[in-house]
Coordinates of C-alpha atoms in Angstrom, one line a residue:
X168 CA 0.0 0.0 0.0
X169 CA 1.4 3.4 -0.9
X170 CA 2.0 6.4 1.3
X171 CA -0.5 8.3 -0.5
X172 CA -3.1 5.9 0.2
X173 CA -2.8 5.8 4.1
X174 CA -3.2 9.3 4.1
X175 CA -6.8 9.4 2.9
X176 CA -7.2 7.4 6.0
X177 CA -8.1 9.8 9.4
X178 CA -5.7 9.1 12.3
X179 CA -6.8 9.5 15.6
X180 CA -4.4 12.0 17.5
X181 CA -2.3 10.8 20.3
X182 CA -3.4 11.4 23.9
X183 CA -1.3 14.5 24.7
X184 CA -0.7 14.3 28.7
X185 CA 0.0 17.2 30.7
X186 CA 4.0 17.2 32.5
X187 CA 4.0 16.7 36.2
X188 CA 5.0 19.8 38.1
X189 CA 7.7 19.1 41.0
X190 CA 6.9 19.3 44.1
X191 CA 3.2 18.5 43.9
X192 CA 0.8 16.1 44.5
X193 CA -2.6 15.4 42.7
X194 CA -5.6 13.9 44.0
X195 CA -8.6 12.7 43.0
X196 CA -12.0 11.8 45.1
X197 CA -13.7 8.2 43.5
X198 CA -17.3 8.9 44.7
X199 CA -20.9 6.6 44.5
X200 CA -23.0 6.0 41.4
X201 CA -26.2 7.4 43.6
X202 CA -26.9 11.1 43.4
X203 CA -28.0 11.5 46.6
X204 CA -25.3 9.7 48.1
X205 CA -22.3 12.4 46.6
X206 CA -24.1 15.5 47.1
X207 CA -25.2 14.3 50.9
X208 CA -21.5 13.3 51.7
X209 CA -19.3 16.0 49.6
X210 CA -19.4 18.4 52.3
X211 CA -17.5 15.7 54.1
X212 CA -14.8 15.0 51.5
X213 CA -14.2 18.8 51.2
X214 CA -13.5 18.9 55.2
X215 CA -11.2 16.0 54.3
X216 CA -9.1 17.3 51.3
X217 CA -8.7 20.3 52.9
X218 CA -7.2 18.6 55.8
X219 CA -4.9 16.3 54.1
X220 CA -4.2 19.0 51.6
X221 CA -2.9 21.5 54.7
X222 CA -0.9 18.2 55.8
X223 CA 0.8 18.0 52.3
X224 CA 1.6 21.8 52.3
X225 CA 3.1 21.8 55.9
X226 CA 5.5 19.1 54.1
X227 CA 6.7 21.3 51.9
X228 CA 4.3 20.2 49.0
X229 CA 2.1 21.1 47.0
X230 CA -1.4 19.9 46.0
X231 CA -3.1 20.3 42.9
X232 CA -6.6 18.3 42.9
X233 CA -7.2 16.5 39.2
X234 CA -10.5 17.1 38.4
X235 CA -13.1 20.1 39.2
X236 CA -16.0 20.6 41.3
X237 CA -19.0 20.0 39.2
X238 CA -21.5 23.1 40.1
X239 CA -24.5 21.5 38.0
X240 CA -23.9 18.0 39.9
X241 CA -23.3 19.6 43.0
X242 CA -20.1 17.7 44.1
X243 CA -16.5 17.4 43.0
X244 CA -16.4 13.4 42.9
X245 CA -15.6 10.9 40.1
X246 CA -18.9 9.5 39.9
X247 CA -18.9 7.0 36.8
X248 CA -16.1 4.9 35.1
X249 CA -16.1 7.3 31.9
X250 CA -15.8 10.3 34.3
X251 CA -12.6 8.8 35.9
X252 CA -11.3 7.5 32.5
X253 CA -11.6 11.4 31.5
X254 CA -10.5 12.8 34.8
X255 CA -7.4 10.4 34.4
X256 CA -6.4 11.7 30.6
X257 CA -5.7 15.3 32.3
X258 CA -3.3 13.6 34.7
X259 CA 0.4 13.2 34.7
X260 CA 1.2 9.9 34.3
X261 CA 4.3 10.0 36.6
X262 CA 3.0 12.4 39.2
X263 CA 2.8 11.3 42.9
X264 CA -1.2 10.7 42.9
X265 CA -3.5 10.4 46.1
X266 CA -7.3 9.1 45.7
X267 CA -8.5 10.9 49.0
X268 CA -11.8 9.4 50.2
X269 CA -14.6 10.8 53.1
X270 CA -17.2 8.4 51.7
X271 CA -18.3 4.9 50.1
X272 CA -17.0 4.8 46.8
X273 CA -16.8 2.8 43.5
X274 CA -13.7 1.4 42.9
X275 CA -14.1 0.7 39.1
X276 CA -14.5 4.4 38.7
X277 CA -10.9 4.7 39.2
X278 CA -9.7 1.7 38.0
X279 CA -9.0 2.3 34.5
X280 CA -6.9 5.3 35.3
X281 CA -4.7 3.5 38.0
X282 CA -4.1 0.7 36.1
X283 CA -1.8 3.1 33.9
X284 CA -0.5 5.1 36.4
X285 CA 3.0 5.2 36.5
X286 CA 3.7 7.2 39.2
X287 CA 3.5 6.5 43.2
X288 CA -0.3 6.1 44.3
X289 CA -1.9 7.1 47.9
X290 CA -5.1 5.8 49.3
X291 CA -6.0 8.1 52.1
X292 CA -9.0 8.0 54.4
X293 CA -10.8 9.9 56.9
X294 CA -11.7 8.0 60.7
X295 CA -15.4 8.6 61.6
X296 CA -18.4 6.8 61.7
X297 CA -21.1 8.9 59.5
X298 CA -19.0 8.9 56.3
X299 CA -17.0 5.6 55.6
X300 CA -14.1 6.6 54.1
X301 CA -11.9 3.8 55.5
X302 CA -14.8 1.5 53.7
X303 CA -14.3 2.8 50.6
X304 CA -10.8 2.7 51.3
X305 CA -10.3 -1.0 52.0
X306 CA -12.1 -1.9 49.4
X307 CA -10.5 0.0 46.8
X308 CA -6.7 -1.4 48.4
X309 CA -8.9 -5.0 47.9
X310 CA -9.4 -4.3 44.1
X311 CA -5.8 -2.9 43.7
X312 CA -4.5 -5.6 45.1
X313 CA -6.3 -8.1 42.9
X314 CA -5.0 -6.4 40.2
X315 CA -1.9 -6.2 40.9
X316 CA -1.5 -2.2 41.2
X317 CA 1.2 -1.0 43.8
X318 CA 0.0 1.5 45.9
X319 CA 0.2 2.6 49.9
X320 CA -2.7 3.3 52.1
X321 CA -2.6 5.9 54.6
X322 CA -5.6 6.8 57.4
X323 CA -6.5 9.3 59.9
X324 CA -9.2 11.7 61.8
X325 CA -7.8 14.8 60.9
X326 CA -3.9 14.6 59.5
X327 CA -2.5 16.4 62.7
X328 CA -1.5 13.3 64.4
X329 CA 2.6 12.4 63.7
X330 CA 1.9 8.9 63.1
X331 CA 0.0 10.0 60.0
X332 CA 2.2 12.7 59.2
X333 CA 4.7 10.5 59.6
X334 CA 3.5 8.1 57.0
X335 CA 2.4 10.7 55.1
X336 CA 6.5 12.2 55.1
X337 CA 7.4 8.6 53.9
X338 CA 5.5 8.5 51.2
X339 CA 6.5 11.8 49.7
X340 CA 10.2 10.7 50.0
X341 CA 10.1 7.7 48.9
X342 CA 6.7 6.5 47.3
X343 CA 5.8 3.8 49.8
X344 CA 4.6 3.7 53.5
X345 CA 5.5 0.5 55.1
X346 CA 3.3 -0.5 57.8
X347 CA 3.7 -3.4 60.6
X348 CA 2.5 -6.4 59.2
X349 CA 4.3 -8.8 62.2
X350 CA 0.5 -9.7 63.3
X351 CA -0.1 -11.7 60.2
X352 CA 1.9 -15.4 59.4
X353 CA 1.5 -18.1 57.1
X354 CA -0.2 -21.6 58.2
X355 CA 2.4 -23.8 59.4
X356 CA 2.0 -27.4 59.6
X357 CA -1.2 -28.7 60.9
X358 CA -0.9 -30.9 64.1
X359 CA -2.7 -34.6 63.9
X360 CA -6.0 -34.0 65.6
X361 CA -9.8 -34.8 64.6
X362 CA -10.5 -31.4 63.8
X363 CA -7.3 -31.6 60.9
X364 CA -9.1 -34.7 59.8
X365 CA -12.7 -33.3 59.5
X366 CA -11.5 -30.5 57.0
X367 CA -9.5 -32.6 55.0
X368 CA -12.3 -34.5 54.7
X369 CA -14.7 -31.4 54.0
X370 CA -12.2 -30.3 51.5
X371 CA -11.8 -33.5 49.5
X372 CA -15.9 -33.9 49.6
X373 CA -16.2 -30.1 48.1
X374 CA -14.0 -30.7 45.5
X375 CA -15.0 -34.5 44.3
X376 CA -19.0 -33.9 44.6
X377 CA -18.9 -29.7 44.1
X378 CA -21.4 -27.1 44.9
X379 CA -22.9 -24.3 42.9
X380 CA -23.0 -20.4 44.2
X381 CA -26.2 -18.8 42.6
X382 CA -25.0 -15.0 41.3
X383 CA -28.1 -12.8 41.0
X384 CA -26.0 -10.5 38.7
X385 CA -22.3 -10.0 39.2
X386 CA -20.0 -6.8 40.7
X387 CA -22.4 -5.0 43.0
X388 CA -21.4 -1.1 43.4
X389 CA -17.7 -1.2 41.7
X390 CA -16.4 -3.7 43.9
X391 CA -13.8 -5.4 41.3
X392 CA -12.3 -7.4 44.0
X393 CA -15.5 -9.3 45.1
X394 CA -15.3 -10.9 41.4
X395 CA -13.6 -14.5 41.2
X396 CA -12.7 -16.3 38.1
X397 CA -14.1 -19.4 37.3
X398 CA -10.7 -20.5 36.8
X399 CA -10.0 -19.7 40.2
X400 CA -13.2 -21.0 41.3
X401 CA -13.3 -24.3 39.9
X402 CA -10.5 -26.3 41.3
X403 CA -12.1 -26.2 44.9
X404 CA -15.0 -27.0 43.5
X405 CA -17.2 -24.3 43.6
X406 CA -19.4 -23.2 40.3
X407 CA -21.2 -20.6 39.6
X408 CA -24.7 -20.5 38.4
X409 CA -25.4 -16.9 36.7
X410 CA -28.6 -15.6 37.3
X411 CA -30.5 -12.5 36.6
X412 CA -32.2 -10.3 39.5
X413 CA -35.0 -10.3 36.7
X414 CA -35.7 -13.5 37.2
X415 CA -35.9 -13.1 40.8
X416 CA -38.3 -10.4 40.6
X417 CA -40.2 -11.9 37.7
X418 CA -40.6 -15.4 40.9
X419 CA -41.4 -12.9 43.5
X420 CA -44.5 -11.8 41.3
X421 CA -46.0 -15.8 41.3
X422 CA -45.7 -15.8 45.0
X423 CA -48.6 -15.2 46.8
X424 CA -50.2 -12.5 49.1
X425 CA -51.3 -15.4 51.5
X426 CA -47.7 -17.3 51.2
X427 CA -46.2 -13.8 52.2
X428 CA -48.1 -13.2 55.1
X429 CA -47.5 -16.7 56.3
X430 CA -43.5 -15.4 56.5
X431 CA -44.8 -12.7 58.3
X432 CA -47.3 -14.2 60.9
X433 CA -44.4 -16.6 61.8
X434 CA -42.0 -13.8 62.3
X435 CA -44.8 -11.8 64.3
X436 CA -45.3 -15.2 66.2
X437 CA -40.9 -15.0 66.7
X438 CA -40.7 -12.0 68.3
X439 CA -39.5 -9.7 65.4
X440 CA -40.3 -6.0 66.0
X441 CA -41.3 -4.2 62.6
X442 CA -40.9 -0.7 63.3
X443 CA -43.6 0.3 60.9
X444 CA -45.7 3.7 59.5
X445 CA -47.4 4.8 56.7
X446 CA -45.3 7.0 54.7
X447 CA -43.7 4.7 51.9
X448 CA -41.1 7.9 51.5
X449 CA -39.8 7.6 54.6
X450 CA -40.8 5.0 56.7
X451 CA -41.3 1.3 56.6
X452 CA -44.9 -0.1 55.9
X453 CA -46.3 -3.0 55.7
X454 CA -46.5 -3.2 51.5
X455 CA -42.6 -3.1 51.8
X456 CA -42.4 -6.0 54.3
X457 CA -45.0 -8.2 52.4
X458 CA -42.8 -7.9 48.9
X459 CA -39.3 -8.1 50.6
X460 CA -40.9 -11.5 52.1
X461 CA -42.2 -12.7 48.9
X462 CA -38.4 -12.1 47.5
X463 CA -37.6 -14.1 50.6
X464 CA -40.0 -17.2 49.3
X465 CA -39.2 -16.5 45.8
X466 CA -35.3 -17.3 46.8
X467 CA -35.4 -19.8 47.9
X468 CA -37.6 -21.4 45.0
X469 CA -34.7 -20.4 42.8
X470 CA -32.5 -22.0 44.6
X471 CA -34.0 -25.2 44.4
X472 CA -34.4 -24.9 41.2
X473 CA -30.8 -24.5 40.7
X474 CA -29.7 -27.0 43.6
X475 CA -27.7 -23.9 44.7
X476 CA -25.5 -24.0 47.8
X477 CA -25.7 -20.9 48.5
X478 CA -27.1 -17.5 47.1
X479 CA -25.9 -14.3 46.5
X480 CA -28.1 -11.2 45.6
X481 CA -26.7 -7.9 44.2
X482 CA -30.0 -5.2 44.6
X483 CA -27.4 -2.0 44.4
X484 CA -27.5 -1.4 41.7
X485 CA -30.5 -2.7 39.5
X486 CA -33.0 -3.7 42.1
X487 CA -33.5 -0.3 44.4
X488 CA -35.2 0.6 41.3
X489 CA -38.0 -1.8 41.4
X490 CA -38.4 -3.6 45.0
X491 CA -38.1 -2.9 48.8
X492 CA -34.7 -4.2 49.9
X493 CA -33.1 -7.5 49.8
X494 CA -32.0 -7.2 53.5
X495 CA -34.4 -9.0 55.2
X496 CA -34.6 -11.9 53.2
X497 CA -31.2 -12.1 53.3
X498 CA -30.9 -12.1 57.0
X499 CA -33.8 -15.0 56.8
X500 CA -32.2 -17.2 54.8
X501 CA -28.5 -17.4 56.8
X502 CA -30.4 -18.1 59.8
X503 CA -31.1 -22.5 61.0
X504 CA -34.8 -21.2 62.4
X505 CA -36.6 -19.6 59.8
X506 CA -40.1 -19.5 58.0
X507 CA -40.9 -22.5 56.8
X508 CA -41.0 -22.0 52.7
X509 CA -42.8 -25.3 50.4
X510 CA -41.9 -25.6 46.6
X511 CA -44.7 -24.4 44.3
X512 CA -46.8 -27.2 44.4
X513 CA -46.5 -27.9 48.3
X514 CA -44.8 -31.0 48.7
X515 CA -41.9 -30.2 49.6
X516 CA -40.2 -27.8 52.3
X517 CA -37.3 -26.1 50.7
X518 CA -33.5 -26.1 52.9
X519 CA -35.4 -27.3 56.0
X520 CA -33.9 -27.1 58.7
X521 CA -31.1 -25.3 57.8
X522 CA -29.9 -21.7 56.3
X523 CA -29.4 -21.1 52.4
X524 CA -26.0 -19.2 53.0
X525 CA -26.4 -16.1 51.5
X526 CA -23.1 -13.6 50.5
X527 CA -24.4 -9.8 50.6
X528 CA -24.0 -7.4 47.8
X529 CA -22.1 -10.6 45.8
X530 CA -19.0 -10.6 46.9
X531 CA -17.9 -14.2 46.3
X532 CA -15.0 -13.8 48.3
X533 CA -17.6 -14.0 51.1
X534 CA -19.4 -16.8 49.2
X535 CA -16.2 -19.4 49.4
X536 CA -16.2 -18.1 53.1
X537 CA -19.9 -19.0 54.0
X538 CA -19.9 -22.1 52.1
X539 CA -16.6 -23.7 54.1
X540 CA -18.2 -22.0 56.9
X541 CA -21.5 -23.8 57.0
X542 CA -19.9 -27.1 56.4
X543 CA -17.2 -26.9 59.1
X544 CA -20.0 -25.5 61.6
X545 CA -22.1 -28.1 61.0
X546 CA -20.2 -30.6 61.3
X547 CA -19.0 -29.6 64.8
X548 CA -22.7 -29.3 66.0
X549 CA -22.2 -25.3 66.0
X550 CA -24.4 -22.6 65.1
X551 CA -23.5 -21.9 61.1
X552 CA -25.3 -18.7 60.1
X553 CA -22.6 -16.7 59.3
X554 CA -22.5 -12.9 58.0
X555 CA -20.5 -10.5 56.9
X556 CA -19.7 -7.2 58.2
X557 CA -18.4 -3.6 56.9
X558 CA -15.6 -3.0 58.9
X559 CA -17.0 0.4 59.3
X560 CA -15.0 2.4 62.2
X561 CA -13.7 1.7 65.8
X562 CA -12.8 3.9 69.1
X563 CA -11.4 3.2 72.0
X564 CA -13.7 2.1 75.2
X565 CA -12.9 1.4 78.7
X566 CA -8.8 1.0 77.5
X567 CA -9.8 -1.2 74.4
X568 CA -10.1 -0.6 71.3
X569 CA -13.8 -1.9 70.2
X570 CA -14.6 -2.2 66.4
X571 CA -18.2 -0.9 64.7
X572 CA -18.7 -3.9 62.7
X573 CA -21.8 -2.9 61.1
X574 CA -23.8 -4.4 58.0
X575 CA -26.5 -2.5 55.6
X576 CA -29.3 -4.2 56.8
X577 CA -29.1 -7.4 58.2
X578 CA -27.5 -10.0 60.3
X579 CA -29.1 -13.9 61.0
X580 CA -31.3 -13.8 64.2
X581 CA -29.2 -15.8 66.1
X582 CA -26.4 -13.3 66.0
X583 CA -28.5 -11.1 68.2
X584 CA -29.6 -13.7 70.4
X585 CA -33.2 -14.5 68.6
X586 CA -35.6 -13.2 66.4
X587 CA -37.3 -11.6 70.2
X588 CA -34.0 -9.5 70.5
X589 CA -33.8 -8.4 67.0
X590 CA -36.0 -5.4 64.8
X591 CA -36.8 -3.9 61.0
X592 CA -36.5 -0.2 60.6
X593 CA -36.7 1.3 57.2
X594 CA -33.7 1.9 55.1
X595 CA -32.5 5.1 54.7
X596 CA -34.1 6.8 51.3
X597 CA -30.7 8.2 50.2
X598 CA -29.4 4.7 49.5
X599 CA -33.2 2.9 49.4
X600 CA -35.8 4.4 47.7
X601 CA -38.5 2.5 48.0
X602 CA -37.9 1.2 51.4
X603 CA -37.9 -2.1 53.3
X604 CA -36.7 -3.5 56.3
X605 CA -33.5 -4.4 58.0
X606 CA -33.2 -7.5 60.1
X607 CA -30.9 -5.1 63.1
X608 CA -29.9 -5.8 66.3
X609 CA -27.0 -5.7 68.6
X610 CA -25.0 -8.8 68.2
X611 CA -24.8 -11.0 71.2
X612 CA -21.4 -11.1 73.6
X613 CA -19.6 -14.2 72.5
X614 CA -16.6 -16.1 70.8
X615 CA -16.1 -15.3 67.3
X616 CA -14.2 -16.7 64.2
X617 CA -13.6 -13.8 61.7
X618 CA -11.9 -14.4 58.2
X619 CA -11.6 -13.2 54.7
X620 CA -11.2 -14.5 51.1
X621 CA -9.3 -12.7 48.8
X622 CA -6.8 -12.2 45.5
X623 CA -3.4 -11.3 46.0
X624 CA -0.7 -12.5 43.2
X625 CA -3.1 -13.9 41.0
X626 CA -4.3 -16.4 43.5
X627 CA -6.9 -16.9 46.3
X628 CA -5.8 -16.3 50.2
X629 CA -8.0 -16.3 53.0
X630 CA -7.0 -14.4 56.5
X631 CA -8.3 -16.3 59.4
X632 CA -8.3 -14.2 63.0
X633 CA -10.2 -14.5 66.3
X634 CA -12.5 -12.0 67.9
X635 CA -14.6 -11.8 70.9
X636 CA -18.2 -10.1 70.4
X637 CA -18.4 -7.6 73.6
X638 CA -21.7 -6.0 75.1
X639 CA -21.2 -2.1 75.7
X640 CA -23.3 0.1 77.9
X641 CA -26.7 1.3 75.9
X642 CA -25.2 4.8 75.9
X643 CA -22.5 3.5 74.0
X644 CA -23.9 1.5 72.0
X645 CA -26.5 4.1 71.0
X646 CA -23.8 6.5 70.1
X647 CA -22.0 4.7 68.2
X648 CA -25.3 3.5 66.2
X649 CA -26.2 7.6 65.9
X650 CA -22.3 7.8 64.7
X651 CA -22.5 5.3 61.6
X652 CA -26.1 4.0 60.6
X653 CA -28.7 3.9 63.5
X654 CA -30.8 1.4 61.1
X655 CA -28.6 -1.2 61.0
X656 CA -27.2 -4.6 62.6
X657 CA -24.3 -3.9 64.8
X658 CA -21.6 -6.0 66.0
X659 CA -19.0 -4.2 69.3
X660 CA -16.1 -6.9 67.9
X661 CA -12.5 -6.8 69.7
X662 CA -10.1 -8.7 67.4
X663 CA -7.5 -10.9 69.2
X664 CA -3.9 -9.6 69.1
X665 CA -4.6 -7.1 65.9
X666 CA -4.3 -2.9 66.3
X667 CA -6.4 -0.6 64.6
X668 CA -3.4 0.3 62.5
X669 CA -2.3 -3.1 62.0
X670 CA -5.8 -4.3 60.6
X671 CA -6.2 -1.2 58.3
X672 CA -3.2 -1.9 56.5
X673 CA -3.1 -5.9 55.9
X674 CA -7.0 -6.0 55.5
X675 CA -8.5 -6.6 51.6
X676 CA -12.0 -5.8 51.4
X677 CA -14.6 -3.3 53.0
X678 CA -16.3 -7.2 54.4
X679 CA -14.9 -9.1 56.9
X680 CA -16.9 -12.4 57.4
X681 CA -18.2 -13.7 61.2
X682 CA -19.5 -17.0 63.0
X683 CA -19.7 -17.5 66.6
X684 CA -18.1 -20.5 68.2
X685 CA -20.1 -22.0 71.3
X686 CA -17.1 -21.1 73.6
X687 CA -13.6 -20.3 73.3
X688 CA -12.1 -23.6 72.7
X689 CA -14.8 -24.6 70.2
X690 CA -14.5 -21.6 68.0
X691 CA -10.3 -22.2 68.3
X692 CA -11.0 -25.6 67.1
X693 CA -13.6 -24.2 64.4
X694 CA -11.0 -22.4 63.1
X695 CA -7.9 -25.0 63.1
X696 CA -10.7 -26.8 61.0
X697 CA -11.5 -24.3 58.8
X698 CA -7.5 -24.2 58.1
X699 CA -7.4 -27.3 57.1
X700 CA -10.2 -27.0 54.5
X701 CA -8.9 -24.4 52.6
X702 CA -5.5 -25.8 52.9
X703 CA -6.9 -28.8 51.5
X704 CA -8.4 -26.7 48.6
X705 CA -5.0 -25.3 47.7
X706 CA -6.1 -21.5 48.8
X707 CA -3.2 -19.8 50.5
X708 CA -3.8 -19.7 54.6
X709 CA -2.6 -16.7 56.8
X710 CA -3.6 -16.4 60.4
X711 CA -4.0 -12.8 62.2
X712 CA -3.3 -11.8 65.6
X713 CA -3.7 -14.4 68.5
X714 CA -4.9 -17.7 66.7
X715 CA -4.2 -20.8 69.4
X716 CA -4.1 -24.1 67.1
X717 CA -3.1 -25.9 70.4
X718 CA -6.6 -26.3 72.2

């Protein structure tokens, strides 16, 4: 082909990118896909840029954010994955780079851009409770990580502390802050015991007969690191079956008004307080409960269908747009006693007996981690409704430090003690538009098993740690609800031999996932066998703080 020929053809012109000045820093603020939800919290993320920003500057830098406020939009955060690609073509590509973060954000928004970034990259969060910056921030170090992006991750209440500014020194000089990671070690050699042999066993019987995980629509708000391959998947066993949350509301629609209220007169009959008005804008009515039961019914129909193992549902995003929240039929489902449900012709009752694990939001990290769960639990005669948790914020009480472990909108029954010790409240309209109920409570005092599946080098790991579930005074416990979200299932959680400091820099996801053992030495030996299961299935054990494998 001649030269004269190519140059009828119209070249696209090459991405000119802007120099990166010395001595500064850029920053960027990843943000939620939910209107509301940005121009609610952006007066939160300006308190916090400002902050870090007068940190930066007392260093001797300067900062120079990379993308504007948006006066129409009424916020200055990256609020879809085009924006950030966009925001990102304006950016040095060598320039020291900080994603600074007040709020819950979507990772994949930022993704793209810091996948090409070639220069040193910052996550910084605030510490409160209202607005979960150090949320958003674990999971966007979660999503790095899985793809294989360095980066440092940096935390504090207002950036006038000199551990933070200390931290924050070190990566200016040099690009990286090192934290102490001497909490966390690799699984050692198991010792010969019965609870060694059980999850070998568990783990050979997962892998030779399998189990399917029922996805009701994959990667729920951004979170890129609660996606695992197949390939990934597949050699411990585990399949996914891919369904659509169409589907799920096109089954809620053939259950009935009478099978509905059934759900409800046997929670009523339980003890469950619904905390119910008549304002579907703001408060939780009875319309609301009766559909998020019939997604309840409609569930677990699917699920037999399938011969699922367990269940995942997305709802954000997709679902707030049609039906009341998926909460409390998520909570229903994890829990052993719960409404009886029969399959459509009423000959059979479906999972009786026993909880349909459900993983929140479908993070499948979570859904390897309730499946082993529920085996191991059962097995051992324990409870096995299991949950997960956002690791949501933490403050000292009494000399300890006490985490918020809180969840958006439900936790099994049991957790709290029963179905008489647990309530519904409405979710808040910023996030839930058309309502529904939470299945809340306090979680009850007790020993706990706390874990985490994730992707680190191309490869699954799993974190295993010990907590202890601890009862507060009502004042405390009330502010800290007011502090974070008053509407939702709380868990006061001290974890075994792990700081603050310590869990915020080793930890790879926004979810951490929880079981309660009957007493010490059973959850110790829940865990040892829980070791040996994923050992078995070749994923890469760590244990965390104060783990004893000798009881």
């Amino acid at each position: 082909m001649s030269t004269d020929s190519a140059a009828r053809y119209t070249l696209p012109t090459a991405l000119q990118r802007p120099d990166a000045k010395p001595g500064t820093v850029y920053t960027v603020a990843s943000g939620d896909l939910r209107p509301t939800a940005n121009i609610t919290c952006w007066p939160a993320q300006q308190r916090l840029e400002e902050l870090f920003a007068t940190a930066v500057r007392g260093l001797g830098w300067t900062v120079e954010r990379g993308h504007p406020v948006d006066p129409d939009k009424g916020h200055g955060f990256v609020d879809s994955q085009r924006a950030g690609i966009e925001v990102f073509r304006r950016i040095p590509l060598d320039a020291p780079l900080v994603v600074v973060e007040a709020v819950w954000q979507y990772s994949h928004h930022v993704l793209a851009g810091l996948r090409d970034h070639r220069g040193p990259v910052l996550l910084v969060a605030n510490w409160e409770g209202e607005f979960p910056g150090l949320v958003g921030l674990l999971n966007l170090t979660a999503s790095l990580t899985k793809a294989d992006i360095s980066h440092s991750v940096l935390w504090s209440e207002d950036f006038t502390d000199d551990w933070a500014l200390g931290r924050l020194r070190e990566w200016l000089e040099t690009g990286r802050v090192e934290h102490d990671l001497s909490h966390v070690r690799d699984l050692g050699d198991l010792p010969a015991c019965a609870e060694v042999d059980l999850g070998r066993a568990l783990g050979r019987q997962l892998r030779e007969e399998k189990a399917i995980i029922g996805v009701f629509d994959e990667g729920c708000m951004g979170m890129y690191n609660a996606i695992i391959d197949d390939e990934l998947l597949n050699p411990l066993g585990i399949y996914k079956e891919r369904l659509s949350q169409s589907a799920l509301v096109a089954e809620m629609g053939r259950v009935t008004d009478e099978e509905a209220s059934a759900v409800r007169r046997w929670l009523d009959d339980a003890g469950l307080d619904f905390r119910t008005g008549t304002d579907e804008a703001t408060e939780l009515t009875d319309a609301q409960v009766l559909s998020q039961l019939t997604m309840y019914v409609a569930a677990l129909r699917i699920a037999d269908d399938f011969g699922l193992d367990a269940v995942g549902i997305q709802y954000q995003q997709g679902l707030k747009d049609v039906v009341p929240a998926s909460d409390l039929a998520e909570g229903l489902l994890n829990n052993v006693s719960r409404p009886p449900v029969r399959s459509r012709d009423g000959a059979r009752e479906l999972y009786a007996g026993v909880p349909l694990p459900h993983f929140n939001e479908v993070d499948e990290g979570v859904a390897v981690d309730a499946l082993v769960t529920n085996r191991v639990w059962s097995a051992m005669g324990l409870d096995p409704a299991t949950t997960l948790h956002d690791v949501r914020w933490g403050a000292e009480h009494d000399g300890r430090f006490v985490w918020v472990l809180e969840i958006s909108g439900s936790v099994p029954a049991s957790h709290h003690g029963g179905y008489d010790r647990s309530w519904s409240m409405r979710q808040p309209p910023m996030f839930f538009p058309l309502g529904g109920g939470t299945l809340s409570g306090v979680s009850r005092p007790g020993p706990v098993v706390w874990s985490r599946v994730f992707l680190m080098d191309g490869a699954l790991h799993v974190d295993l740690g010990r907590a202890s579930a601890v009862e507060l005074p009502e004042e405390e416990t009330t502010r800290r609800l007011e502090a974070t979200n008053r509407e939702w299932p709380i868990m006061h959680a001290v974890l075994h031999g792990v700081s603050r400091d310590q869990f915020m820099a080793r930890h790879k996801a926004n979810h951490l996932t929880v079981a309660y053992g009957q007493d010490e030495v059973s959850a110790d030996r829940a865990l040892l066998a829980k070791a040996a299961v994923f050992r078995d299935l070749g994923v890469r054990v760590h244990l965390v703080g104060d783990v004893d494998l000798g009881r």
